[in-house]
PDB file of C-alpha atoms and ligand atoms in Angstrom:
ATOM      1  CA  MET A   1     -22.576  -8.234  -9.614  1.00 76.00           C
ATOM      2  CA  SER A   2     -19.296  -6.444 -10.123  1.00 90.00           C
ATOM      3  CA  LEU A   3     -16.190  -8.630  -9.773  1.00 95.00           C
ATOM      4  CA  ILE A   4     -14.142  -5.788  -8.409  1.00 97.00           C
ATOM      5  CA  LEU A   5     -14.942  -3.109  -5.853  1.00 97.00           C
ATOM      6  CA  THR A   6     -12.821   0.025  -5.607  1.00 97.00           C
ATOM      7  CA  GLU A   7     -12.656   2.099  -2.461  1.00 98.00           C
ATOM      8  CA  LYS A   8     -10.495   5.171  -2.013  1.00 97.00           C
ATOM      9  CA  ARG A   9      -9.166   6.114   1.423  1.00 97.00           C
ATOM     10  CA  GLY A  10      -7.035   9.213   1.193  1.00 96.00           C
ATOM     11  CA  HIS A  11      -4.136   8.344  -1.091  1.00 97.00           C
ATOM     12  CA  ILE A  12      -4.845   4.602  -0.907  1.00 98.00           C
ATOM     13  CA  ALA A  13      -7.077   2.582  -3.231  1.00 98.00           C
ATOM     14  CA  ILE A  14      -8.497  -0.706  -1.980  1.00 98.00           C
ATOM     15  CA  LEU A  15      -9.453  -3.202  -4.686  1.00 98.00           C
ATOM     16  CA  THR A  16     -11.609  -6.085  -3.491  1.00 98.00           C
ATOM     17  CA  LEU A  17     -12.248  -9.220  -5.528  1.00 98.00           C
ATOM     18  CA  ASN A  18     -15.935  -9.603  -4.854  1.00 98.00           C
ATOM     19  CA  ARG A  19     -17.259 -13.025  -5.774  1.00 97.00           C
ATOM     20  CA  PRO A  20     -17.274 -14.540  -2.294  1.00 97.00           C
ATOM     21  CA  ASP A  21     -19.767 -17.341  -2.980  1.00 96.00           C
ATOM     22  CA  ALA A  22     -17.329 -18.783  -5.531  1.00 97.00           C
ATOM     23  CA  MET A  23     -14.253 -18.055  -3.421  1.00 98.00           C
ATOM     24  CA  ASN A  24     -13.500 -15.137  -5.794  1.00 98.00           C
ATOM     25  CA  ALA A  25     -12.915 -17.476  -8.728  1.00 98.00           C
ATOM     26  CA  LEU A  26     -11.877 -15.580 -11.835  1.00 97.00           C
ATOM     27  CA  GLY A  27     -12.342 -15.800 -15.563  1.00 93.00           C
ATOM     28  CA  ALA A  28     -16.029 -15.057 -16.171  1.00 93.00           C
ATOM     29  CA  PRO A  29     -16.638 -13.053 -19.363  1.00 92.00           C
ATOM     30  CA  GLY A  30     -15.746  -9.425 -18.752  1.00 94.00           C
ATOM     31  CA  ASP A  31     -13.550 -10.054 -15.690  1.00 96.00           C
ATOM     32  CA  GLY A  32     -10.455  -8.890 -17.564  1.00 97.00           C
ATOM     33  CA  ASP A  33     -12.199  -5.717 -18.708  1.00 97.00           C
ATOM     34  CA  GLN A  34     -13.331  -4.931 -15.169  1.00 97.00           C
ATOM     35  CA  VAL A  35      -9.930  -5.420 -13.573  1.00 98.00           C
ATOM     36  CA  ALA A  36      -8.218  -3.513 -16.393  1.00 98.00           C
ATOM     37  CA  ALA A  37     -10.642  -0.590 -16.009  1.00 98.00           C
ATOM     38  CA  ALA A  38     -10.139  -0.461 -12.240  1.00 98.00           C
ATOM     39  CA  CYS A  39      -6.345  -0.530 -12.567  1.00 98.00           C
ATOM     40  CA  GLU A  40      -6.322   2.013 -15.390  1.00 98.00           C
ATOM     41  CA  ALA A  41      -8.406   4.394 -13.274  1.00 98.00           C
ATOM     42  CA  ILE A  42      -5.838   4.060 -10.489  1.00 98.00           C
ATOM     43  CA  ASN A  43      -2.936   4.678 -12.870  1.00 98.00           C
ATOM     44  CA  ASP A  44      -4.691   7.792 -14.172  1.00 98.00           C
ATOM     45  CA  ASP A  45      -5.430   9.152 -10.696  1.00 97.00           C
ATOM     46  CA  GLN A  46      -2.272  10.968  -9.584  1.00 95.00           C
ATOM     47  CA  ASP A  47      -3.789  11.267  -6.121  1.00 96.00           C
ATOM     48  CA  ILE A  48      -3.403   7.516  -5.532  1.00 97.00           C
ATOM     49  CA  ARG A  49      -0.063   6.451  -4.099  1.00 98.00           C
ATOM     50  CA  CYS A  50      -0.645   2.855  -3.061  1.00 98.00           C
ATOM     51  CA  VAL A  51      -3.102   0.021  -3.779  1.00 98.00           C
ATOM     52  CA  ILE A  52      -4.266  -2.801  -1.557  1.00 98.00           C
ATOM     53  CA  LEU A  53      -5.734  -5.862  -3.272  1.00 98.00           C
ATOM     54  CA  THR A  54      -7.806  -8.257  -1.177  1.00 98.00           C
ATOM     55  CA  GLY A  55     -10.690 -10.703  -1.439  1.00 98.00           C
ATOM     56  CA  ALA A  56     -14.233 -10.583  -0.093  1.00 98.00           C
ATOM     57  CA  GLY A  57     -15.283 -13.441   2.164  1.00 98.00           C
ATOM     58  CA  LYS A  58     -13.028 -16.249   3.263  1.00 97.00           C
ATOM     59  CA  ALA A  59     -10.812 -16.683   0.176  1.00 98.00           C
ATOM     60  CA  PHE A  60      -8.438 -14.335  -1.592  1.00 98.00           C
ATOM     61  CA  SER A  61      -9.105 -16.134  -4.877  1.00 98.00           C
ATOM     62  CA  ALA A  62      -9.623 -19.806  -5.706  1.00 98.00           C
ATOM     63  CA  GLY A  63      -8.210 -19.099  -9.165  1.00 98.00           C
ATOM     64  CA  GLY A  64      -9.802 -20.125 -12.447  1.00 97.00           C
ATOM     65  CA  ASP A  65     -13.516 -20.896 -12.276  1.00 95.00           C
ATOM     66  CA  VAL A  66     -13.667 -24.689 -12.298  1.00 95.00           C
ATOM     67  CA  LYS A  67     -17.465 -24.734 -12.673  1.00 93.00           C
ATOM     68  CA  ALA A  68     -17.145 -22.598 -15.805  1.00 90.00           C
ATOM     69  CA  MET A  69     -14.412 -24.976 -17.053  1.00 90.00           C
ATOM     70  CA  LYS A  70     -16.862 -27.860 -16.724  1.00 90.00           C
ATOM     71  CA  ALA A  71     -19.692 -25.910 -18.319  1.00 88.00           C
ATOM     72  CA  ARG A  72     -17.698 -25.082 -21.419  1.00 83.00           C
ATOM     73  CA  GLU A  73     -16.567 -28.689 -21.999  1.00 80.00           C
ATOM     74  CA  GLY A  74     -16.466 -29.178 -25.770  1.00 78.00           C
ATOM     75  CA  ALA A  75     -17.723 -25.644 -26.405  1.00 77.00           C
ATOM     76  CA  PHE A  76     -14.808 -24.718 -28.637  1.00 75.00           C
ATOM     77  CA  GLY A  77     -15.107 -27.779 -30.828  1.00 77.00           C
ATOM     78  CA  GLY A  78     -11.398 -28.477 -30.549  1.00 76.00           C
ATOM     79  CA  ASN A  79     -10.474 -24.966 -31.675  1.00 82.00           C
ATOM     80  CA  GLY A  80      -7.466 -24.209 -29.509  1.00 85.00           C
ATOM     81  CA  VAL A  81      -6.884 -20.869 -31.190  1.00 86.00           C
ATOM     82  CA  LYS A  82     -10.215 -19.579 -29.877  1.00 85.00           C
ATOM     83  CA  VAL A  83      -9.325 -20.732 -26.374  1.00 85.00           C
ATOM     84  CA  ARG A  84      -5.912 -19.063 -26.624  1.00 88.00           C
ATOM     85  CA  ASP A  85      -7.364 -15.779 -27.821  1.00 88.00           C
ATOM     86  CA  GLY A  86     -10.084 -15.814 -25.160  1.00 87.00           C
ATOM     87  CA  TYR A  87      -7.422 -16.500 -22.540  1.00 88.00           C
ATOM     88  CA  ARG A  88      -5.325 -13.574 -23.711  1.00 92.00           C
ATOM     89  CA  LYS A  89      -8.285 -11.224 -23.769  1.00 93.00           C
ATOM     90  CA  ASN A  90      -9.699 -12.133 -20.377  1.00 95.00           C
ATOM     91  CA  ILE A  91      -7.454 -13.896 -17.860  1.00 95.00           C
ATOM     92  CA  HIS A  92      -4.259 -12.337 -19.166  1.00 97.00           C
ATOM     93  CA  ARG A  93      -5.888  -8.918 -18.914  1.00 97.00           C
ATOM     94  CA  ILE A  94      -6.440  -9.522 -15.189  1.00 97.00           C
ATOM     95  CA  VAL A  95      -2.827 -10.348 -14.377  1.00 98.00           C
ATOM     96  CA  ARG A  96      -1.367  -7.814 -16.795  1.00 98.00           C
ATOM     97  CA  ALA A  97      -3.519  -5.054 -15.279  1.00 98.00           C
ATOM     98  CA  ILE A  98      -2.425  -5.836 -11.735  1.00 98.00           C
ATOM     99  CA  TYR A  99       1.207  -6.226 -12.752  1.00 97.00           C
ATOM    100  CA  GLY A 100       0.858  -2.966 -14.676  1.00 98.00           C
ATOM    101  CA  LEU A 101      -0.216  -0.895 -11.668  1.00 98.00           C
ATOM    102  CA  GLU A 102       2.017   2.158 -11.616  1.00 98.00           C
ATOM    103  CA  VAL A 103       1.812   2.684  -7.865  1.00 98.00           C
ATOM    104  CA  PRO A 104       3.078   0.238  -5.242  1.00 98.00           C
ATOM    105  CA  SER A 105       0.632  -2.587  -4.651  1.00 98.00           C
ATOM    106  CA  ILE A 106       0.066  -4.756  -1.600  1.00 98.00           C
ATOM    107  CA  ALA A 107      -1.877  -8.012  -1.632  1.00 98.00           C
ATOM    108  CA  ALA A 108      -3.686  -8.509   1.659  1.00 98.00           C
ATOM    109  CA  VAL A 109      -4.193 -12.246   1.237  1.00 98.00           C
ATOM    110  CA  ASN A 110      -7.168 -12.994   3.438  1.00 98.00           C
ATOM    111  CA  GLY A 111      -7.558 -16.703   2.630  1.00 98.00           C
ATOM    112  CA  ALA A 112      -6.844 -19.294  -0.037  1.00 98.00           C
ATOM    113  CA  ALA A 113      -4.863 -18.078  -3.055  1.00 98.00           C
ATOM    114  CA  ILE A 114      -4.846 -20.979  -5.498  1.00 98.00           C
ATOM    115  CA  GLY A 115      -3.707 -21.286  -9.117  1.00 98.00           C
ATOM    116  CA  LEU A 116      -4.552 -18.065 -10.894  1.00 98.00           C
ATOM    117  CA  GLY A 117      -5.408 -16.615  -7.467  1.00 98.00           C
ATOM    118  CA  CYS A 118      -1.837 -17.240  -6.296  1.00 98.00           C
ATOM    119  CA  ASP A 119      -0.479 -15.699  -9.487  1.00 97.00           C
ATOM    120  CA  VAL A 120      -2.706 -12.644  -9.018  1.00 98.00           C
ATOM    121  CA  ALA A 121      -1.251 -12.182  -5.523  1.00 98.00           C
ATOM    122  CA  CYS A 122       2.264 -12.533  -6.986  1.00 97.00           C
ATOM    123  CA  MET A 123       1.579  -9.716  -9.465  1.00 97.00           C
ATOM    124  CA  THR A 124       1.562  -7.275  -6.548  1.00 98.00           C
ATOM    125  CA  ASP A 125       4.756  -5.803  -5.130  1.00 98.00           C
ATOM    126  CA  ILE A 126       4.299  -6.790  -1.489  1.00 98.00           C
ATOM    127  CA  ARG A 127       2.223  -9.610  -0.040  1.00 98.00           C
ATOM    128  CA  ILE A 128       1.086  -9.973   3.524  1.00 98.00           C
ATOM    129  CA  ALA A 129      -1.336 -12.684   4.525  1.00 98.00           C
ATOM    130  CA  ALA A 130      -3.677 -13.822   7.235  1.00 98.00           C
ATOM    131  CA  ASP A 131      -2.172 -16.681   9.206  1.00 98.00           C
ATOM    132  CA  THR A 132      -5.079 -18.775   7.897  1.00 98.00           C
ATOM    133  CA  ALA A 133      -4.213 -18.168   4.221  1.00 98.00           C
ATOM    134  CA  ARG A 134      -3.045 -20.963   1.928  1.00 98.00           C
ATOM    135  CA  PHE A 135      -1.142 -20.857  -1.334  1.00 98.00           C
ATOM    136  CA  GLY A 136      -1.027 -23.341  -4.175  1.00 98.00           C
ATOM    137  CA  VAL A 137       0.130 -23.501  -7.769  1.00 98.00           C
ATOM    138  CA  THR A 138      -2.239 -26.345  -8.627  1.00 98.00           C
ATOM    139  CA  PHE A 139      -2.600 -26.015 -12.403  1.00 98.00           C
ATOM    140  CA  LEU A 140      -1.239 -29.502 -13.146  1.00 98.00           C
ATOM    141  CA  LYS A 141      -3.914 -31.076 -10.933  1.00 97.00           C
ATOM    142  CA  LEU A 142      -6.434 -29.812 -13.489  1.00 96.00           C
ATOM    143  CA  GLY A 143      -4.367 -30.846 -16.477  1.00 96.00           C
ATOM    144  CA  LEU A 144      -3.473 -27.213 -17.060  1.00 96.00           C
ATOM    145  CA  ILE A 145      -0.220 -25.324 -17.230  1.00 97.00           C
ATOM    146  CA  PRO A 146       0.764 -22.173 -15.289  1.00 97.00           C
ATOM    147  CA  GLY A 147      -0.538 -19.821 -17.953  1.00 95.00           C
ATOM    148  CA  ASP A 148      -1.043 -16.612 -16.010  1.00 95.00           C
ATOM    149  CA  GLY A 149       2.480 -15.250 -15.724  1.00 95.00           C
ATOM    150  CA  GLY A 150       3.396 -17.260 -12.651  1.00 94.00           C
ATOM    151  CA  ALA A 151       5.915 -19.364 -14.568  1.00 96.00           C
ATOM    152  CA  TRP A 152       7.816 -16.124 -15.119  1.00 96.00           C
ATOM    153  CA  LEU A 153       7.224 -14.441 -11.781  1.00 94.00           C
ATOM    154  CA  MET A 154       7.215 -17.313  -9.278  1.00 96.00           C
ATOM    155  CA  PRO A 155      10.898 -18.297  -9.729  1.00 96.00           C
ATOM    156  CA  ARG A 156      11.799 -14.611  -9.458  1.00 95.00           C
ATOM    157  CA  THR A 157       9.812 -14.404  -6.226  1.00 95.00           C
ATOM    158  CA  ILE A 158      10.812 -17.568  -4.363  1.00 97.00           C
ATOM    159  CA  GLY A 159      13.628 -19.012  -6.461  1.00 97.00           C
ATOM    160  CA  MET A 160      13.579 -21.788  -9.042  1.00 98.00           C
ATOM    161  CA  SER A 161      13.793 -24.774  -6.684  1.00 98.00           C
ATOM    162  CA  ARG A 162      10.805 -23.777  -4.554  1.00 98.00           C
ATOM    163  CA  ALA A 163       8.804 -22.539  -7.542  1.00 98.00           C
ATOM    164  CA  ALA A 164       9.383 -25.857  -9.284  1.00 98.00           C
ATOM    165  CA  GLU A 165       8.425 -27.806  -6.163  1.00 98.00           C
ATOM    166  CA  LEU A 166       5.148 -25.884  -5.792  1.00 98.00           C
ATOM    167  CA  LEU A 167       4.304 -26.278  -9.479  1.00 98.00           C
ATOM    168  CA  PHE A 168       5.317 -29.909  -9.954  1.00 98.00           C
ATOM    169  CA  THR A 169       3.664 -31.194  -6.760  1.00 98.00           C
ATOM    170  CA  GLY A 170       0.616 -28.895  -6.633  1.00 98.00           C
ATOM    171  CA  ASP A 171       1.127 -28.797  -2.859  1.00 98.00           C
ATOM    172  CA  VAL A 172      -0.851 -26.179  -0.965  1.00 98.00           C
ATOM    173  CA  ILE A 173       1.293 -24.443   1.644  1.00 98.00           C
ATOM    174  CA  ASP A 174       0.207 -22.489   4.685  1.00 98.00           C
ATOM    175  CA  ALA A 175       0.992 -18.854   5.444  1.00 98.00           C
ATOM    176  CA  ALA A 176       3.863 -19.710   7.795  1.00 98.00           C
ATOM    177  CA  LYS A 177       5.649 -21.665   5.053  1.00 98.00           C
ATOM    178  CA  ALA A 178       4.811 -18.976   2.497  1.00 98.00           C
ATOM    179  CA  ALA A 179       6.540 -16.446   4.764  1.00 98.00           C
ATOM    180  CA  GLU A 180       9.527 -18.737   5.292  1.00 98.00           C
ATOM    181  CA  TRP A 181       9.831 -19.159   1.504  1.00 98.00           C
ATOM    182  CA  GLY A 182       9.519 -15.422   0.805  1.00 98.00           C
ATOM    183  CA  LEU A 183       6.240 -15.757  -1.074  1.00 98.00           C
ATOM    184  CA  ILE A 184       4.817 -13.262   1.413  1.00 98.00           C
ATOM    185  CA  SER A 185       6.539 -10.691   3.606  1.00 98.00           C
ATOM    186  CA  LYS A 186       4.746 -11.847   6.706  1.00 98.00           C
ATOM    187  CA  ALA A 187       1.715 -13.645   8.123  1.00 98.00           C
ATOM    188  CA  VAL A 188      -0.413 -11.821  10.666  1.00 98.00           C
ATOM    189  CA  PRO A 189      -3.450 -12.798  12.742  1.00 98.00           C
ATOM    190  CA  ALA A 190      -6.443 -12.811  10.386  1.00 97.00           C
ATOM    191  CA  GLY A 191      -8.213 -10.047  12.310  1.00 97.00           C
ATOM    192  CA  ASP A 192      -5.205  -7.751  11.950  1.00 98.00           C
ATOM    193  CA  LEU A 193      -4.692  -8.209   8.213  1.00 98.00           C
ATOM    194  CA  MET A 194      -6.426  -5.125   6.825  1.00 98.00           C
ATOM    195  CA  GLY A 195      -5.110  -2.946   9.653  1.00 98.00           C
ATOM    196  CA  GLU A 196      -1.564  -4.115   8.884  1.00 98.00           C
ATOM    197  CA  ALA A 197      -2.044  -3.619   5.141  1.00 98.00           C
ATOM    198  CA  LEU A 198      -3.455  -0.138   5.629  1.00 98.00           C
ATOM    199  CA  ALA A 199      -0.668   0.853   8.030  1.00 98.00           C
ATOM    200  CA  LEU A 200       1.933  -0.275   5.479  1.00 98.00           C
ATOM    201  CA  ALA A 201       0.082   1.477   2.651  1.00 98.00           C
ATOM    202  CA  GLU A 202      -0.102   4.687   4.714  1.00 98.00           C
ATOM    203  CA  ARG A 203       3.660   4.650   5.200  1.00 98.00           C
ATOM    204  CA  ILE A 204       4.246   4.117   1.495  1.00 98.00           C
ATOM    205  CA  ALA A 205       1.700   6.825   0.643  1.00 97.00           C
ATOM    206  CA  GLN A 206       3.759   9.380   2.557  1.00 96.00           C
ATOM    207  CA  GLN A 207       6.552   9.099   0.001  1.00 97.00           C
ATOM    208  CA  PRO A 208       6.930  11.659  -2.799  1.00 97.00           C
ATOM    209  CA  PRO A 209       4.408  10.474  -5.403  1.00 97.00           C
ATOM    210  CA  HIS A 210       6.339  11.108  -8.622  1.00 97.00           C
ATOM    211  CA  ALA A 211       9.519   9.538  -7.274  1.00 98.00           C
ATOM    212  CA  LEU A 212       7.451   6.656  -5.867  1.00 98.00           C
ATOM    213  CA  ARG A 213       5.965   5.789  -9.265  1.00 98.00           C
ATOM    214  CA  MET A 214       9.350   6.109 -10.976  1.00 98.00           C
ATOM    215  CA  ALA A 215      11.022   3.972  -8.295  1.00 98.00           C
ATOM    216  CA  LYS A 216       8.456   1.228  -8.827  1.00 98.00           C
ATOM    217  CA  SER A 217       8.972   1.402 -12.566  1.00 98.00           C
ATOM    218  CA  LEU A 218      12.741   1.002 -12.153  1.00 98.00           C
ATOM    219  CA  LEU A 219      12.307  -1.919  -9.769  1.00 96.00           C
ATOM    220  CA  LYS A 220      10.040  -3.661 -12.272  1.00 95.00           C
ATOM    221  CA  HIS A 221      12.106  -2.962 -15.359  1.00 95.00           C
ATOM    222  CA  GLY A 222      15.197  -3.995 -13.451  1.00 95.00           C
ATOM    223  CA  GLN A 223      13.849  -7.562 -13.620  1.00 92.00           C
ATOM    224  CA  THR A 224      14.226  -7.680 -17.380  1.00 94.00           C
ATOM    225  CA  ALA A 225      16.421  -4.793 -18.555  1.00 97.00           C
ATOM    226  CA  SER A 226      20.174  -5.077 -18.871  1.00 97.00           C
ATOM    227  CA  TYR A 227      22.312  -3.306 -16.280  1.00 97.00           C
ATOM    228  CA  ASP A 228      23.312  -0.620 -18.796  1.00 98.00           C
ATOM    229  CA  THR A 229      19.719  -0.041 -19.897  1.00 98.00           C
ATOM    230  CA  LEU A 230      18.563   0.270 -16.310  1.00 97.00           C
ATOM    231  CA  MET A 231      21.362   2.693 -15.526  1.00 98.00           C
ATOM    232  CA  GLU A 232      20.266   4.911 -18.407  1.00 98.00           C
ATOM    233  CA  MET A 233      16.621   4.719 -17.300  1.00 97.00           C
ATOM    234  CA  SER A 234      17.689   5.555 -13.749  1.00 98.00           C
ATOM    235  CA  ALA A 235      19.644   8.615 -14.853  1.00 98.00           C
ATOM    236  CA  ALA A 236      16.636   9.896 -16.789  1.00 98.00           C
ATOM    237  CA  ALA A 237      14.266   9.268 -13.883  1.00 98.00           C
ATOM    238  CA  GLN A 238      16.668  10.921 -11.448  1.00 98.00           C
ATOM    239  CA  ALA A 239      16.796  13.984 -13.694  1.00 97.00           C
ATOM    240  CA  ILE A 240      13.009  14.239 -13.453  1.00 97.00           C
ATOM    241  CA  ALA A 241      13.085  13.682  -9.681  1.00 97.00           C
ATOM    242  CA  HIS A 242      15.679  16.454  -9.273  1.00 97.00           C
ATOM    243  CA  HIS A 243      13.245  18.895 -10.838  1.00 96.00           C
ATOM    244  CA  THR A 244      10.378  18.175  -8.422  1.00 96.00           C
ATOM    245  CA  GLU A 245       9.477  20.423  -5.511  1.00 97.00           C
ATOM    246  CA  ASP A 246       9.261  17.281  -3.408  1.00 97.00           C
ATOM    247  CA  HIS A 247      13.002  16.715  -3.873  1.00 98.00           C
ATOM    248  CA  MET A 248      13.779  20.082  -2.247  1.00 97.00           C
ATOM    249  CA  GLU A 249      11.162  19.420   0.432  1.00 97.00           C
ATOM    250  CA  GLY A 250      13.020  16.191   1.293  1.00 98.00           C
ATOM    251  CA  VAL A 251      16.370  17.979   1.369  1.00 98.00           C
ATOM    252  CA  ASP A 252      14.976  20.847   3.514  1.00 98.00           C
ATOM    253  CA  ALA A 253      13.338  18.389   5.904  1.00 98.00           C
ATOM    254  CA  ILE A 254      16.656  16.630   6.526  1.00 97.00           C
ATOM    255  CA  LEU A 255      18.530  19.918   7.027  1.00 98.00           C
ATOM    256  CA  GLU A 256      15.786  21.298   9.289  1.00 98.00           C
ATOM    257  CA  LYS A 257      15.528  17.997  11.212  1.00 98.00           C
ATOM    258  CA  ARG A 258      11.786  17.604  10.611  1.00 97.00           C
ATOM    259  CA  SER A 259       9.502  15.187   8.740  1.00 96.00           C
ATOM    260  CA  PRO A 260       8.926  16.024   5.080  1.00 97.00           C
ATOM    261  CA  VAL A 261       5.481  16.787   3.719  1.00 95.00           C
ATOM    262  CA  PHE A 262       5.365  15.749   0.074  1.00 96.00           C
ATOM    263  CA  LYS A 263       2.807  17.334  -2.207  1.00 93.00           C
ATOM    264  CA  GLY A 264       3.280  15.522  -5.491  1.00 91.00           C
ATOM    265  CA  ALA A 265       4.749  18.614  -7.087  1.00 92.00           C
TER     266      ALA A 265
HETATM  267  C1  LIG B 301      -6.881 -20.618 -15.723  1.00 82.90           C
HETATM  268  C2  LIG B 301      -6.775 -20.791 -14.276  1.00 82.90           C
HETATM  269  C3  LIG B 301      -6.526 -22.032 -13.720  1.00 82.90           C
HETATM  270  C4  LIG B 301      -6.431 -22.201 -12.280  1.00 82.90           C
HETATM  271  O1  LIG B 301      -6.477 -21.252 -11.515  1.00 82.90           O
HETATM  272  S1  LIG B 301      -6.187 -23.795 -11.740  1.00 82.90           S
HETATM  273  C5  LIG B 301      -6.688 -23.734 -10.059  1.00 82.90           C
HETATM  274  C6  LIG B 301      -8.209 -23.751  -9.945  1.00 82.90           C
HETATM  275  N1  LIG B 301      -8.612 -23.633  -8.570  1.00 82.90           N
HETATM  276  C7  LIG B 301      -8.694 -24.670  -7.737  1.00 82.90           C
HETATM  277  O2  LIG B 301      -8.436 -25.814  -8.066  1.00 82.90           O
HETATM  278  C8  LIG B 301      -9.181 -24.370  -6.337  1.00 82.90           C
HETATM  279  C9  LIG B 301     -10.431 -25.141  -6.038  1.00 82.90           C
HETATM  280  N2  LIG B 301     -10.990 -24.756  -4.750  1.00 82.90           N
HETATM  281  C10 LIG B 301     -10.492 -25.164  -3.578  1.00 82.90           C
HETATM  282  O3  LIG B 301      -9.482 -25.824  -3.497  1.00 82.90           O
HETATM  283  C11 LIG B 301     -11.250 -24.796  -2.338  1.00 82.90           C
HETATM  284  O4  LIG B 301     -12.539 -24.390  -2.714  1.00 82.90           O
HETATM  285  C12 LIG B 301     -10.636 -23.656  -1.518  1.00 82.90           C
HETATM  286  C13 LIG B 301      -9.319 -24.138  -0.891  1.00 82.90           C
HETATM  287  C14 LIG B 301     -10.366 -22.413  -2.360  1.00 82.90           C
HETATM  288  C15 LIG B 301     -11.609 -23.276  -0.378  1.00 82.90           C
HETATM  289  O5  LIG B 301     -12.016 -24.440   0.277  1.00 82.90           O
HETATM  290  P1  LIG B 301     -13.299 -24.357   1.241  1.00 82.90           P
HETATM  291  O6  LIG B 301     -13.120 -23.242   2.187  1.00 82.90           O
HETATM  292  O7  LIG B 301     -13.457 -25.741   1.849  1.00 82.90           O
HETATM  293  O8  LIG B 301     -14.542 -24.008   0.315  1.00 82.90           O
HETATM  294  P2  LIG B 301     -15.324 -24.977  -0.698  1.00 82.90           P
HETATM  295  O9  LIG B 301     -16.464 -25.590   0.017  1.00 82.90           O
HETATM  296  O10 LIG B 301     -14.375 -25.900  -1.386  1.00 82.90           O
HETATM  297  O11 LIG B 301     -15.843 -23.930  -1.781  1.00 82.90           O
HETATM  298  C16 LIG B 301     -16.960 -23.082  -1.514  1.00 82.90           C
HETATM  299  C17 LIG B 301     -17.705 -22.875  -2.814  1.00 82.90           C
HETATM  300  O12 LIG B 301     -16.840 -22.242  -3.743  1.00 82.90           O
HETATM  301  C18 LIG B 301     -16.773 -23.008  -4.927  1.00 82.90           C
HETATM  302  N3  LIG B 301     -15.442 -22.869  -5.515  1.00 82.90           N
HETATM  303  C19 LIG B 301     -14.266 -23.034  -4.898  1.00 82.90           C
HETATM  304  N4  LIG B 301     -13.270 -22.877  -5.743  1.00 82.90           N
HETATM  305  C20 LIG B 301     -13.841 -22.582  -6.938  1.00 82.90           C
HETATM  306  C21 LIG B 301     -13.316 -22.322  -8.208  1.00 82.90           C
HETATM  307  N5  LIG B 301     -11.990 -22.289  -8.445  1.00 82.90           N
HETATM  308  N6  LIG B 301     -14.182 -22.099  -9.218  1.00 82.90           N
HETATM  309  C22 LIG B 301     -15.515 -22.089  -8.989  1.00 82.90           C
HETATM  310  N7  LIG B 301     -16.061 -22.330  -7.798  1.00 82.90           N
HETATM  311  C23 LIG B 301     -15.223 -22.579  -6.784  1.00 82.90           C
HETATM  312  C24 LIG B 301     -17.026 -24.425  -4.459  1.00 82.90           C
HETATM  313  O13 LIG B 301     -17.379 -25.273  -5.535  1.00 82.90           O
HETATM  314  C25 LIG B 301     -18.095 -24.214  -3.459  1.00 82.90           C
HETATM  315  O14 LIG B 301     -19.306 -24.011  -4.135  1.00 82.90           O
HETATM  316  P3  LIG B 301     -20.588 -24.872  -3.759  1.00 82.90           P
HETATM  317  O15 LIG B 301     -21.043 -24.313  -2.445  1.00 82.90           O
HETATM  318  O16 LIG B 301     -21.573 -24.606  -4.858  1.00 82.90           O
HETATM  319  O17 LIG B 301     -20.202 -26.296  -3.655  1.00 82.90           O
END
């Protein structure tokens, strides 16, 4: 069975982690390839303007597959290099692919998001969650380290003190606390989650597509680039935006006191 389902609704792509019997645990052979292929297809499709990532069943993702961890006990004969390379080629491909989405992404966190599952949610730009969702950075409980990018992204998302508290305690927090801490934008009644995510995605999808992708790129690179580098990148992106038909459509719409209709031109 495919780990990931892709559905296209107008300009919105919905990616669903689809391993509900295992709470959408990740890391089976080929998972990285599947997620990378799905995300690459979205990046290549200029018709897509926003992505929603969610989970099938009651969890968003329970993170790394603990049954597979048990099954491979001793399998590498103490060869840490093989484990490292496998990790890079599979689990890292999952998080890198989601982080590398070129259009705005929304995680609709429908249930537990634990360990790698929490990091996967954090790789999206905006997170909203069902009020029943739970979040945990529980790697240490398994004798593991936060190896999926969360050690980089979590402090940037919720600040160092809270990121450290989540990591060092392994506490699982509820959606209300996640919202209070800024891990998610908001918690909504579980039955409203997809409706809320779609409504948000629809609003984002009305933006001019080229400018939208460039704006996301600047926001992302702004996390690591120097101020001067980002200013140069911004000037170059603005020059491209100025030459789009959508720019003039936006200007005309303001002058004519009407809503713009952007065409991606
Ligand atoms: C490299 C990456 C590392 C990491 O990500 S470290 C973190 C690893 N993940 C975890 O430690 C989470 C473990 N799971 C849980 O804490 C709970 O589950 C949940 C909170 C996600 C959900 O709890 P509930 O609703 O009570 O479901 P349930 O009865 O515990 O689980 C239903 C079935 O799902 C399997 N399952 C749950 N999590 C995983 C997982 N991470 N890997 C593989 N299978 C998992 C269970 O074992 C069980 O299956 P069965 O019916 O056969 O007993």
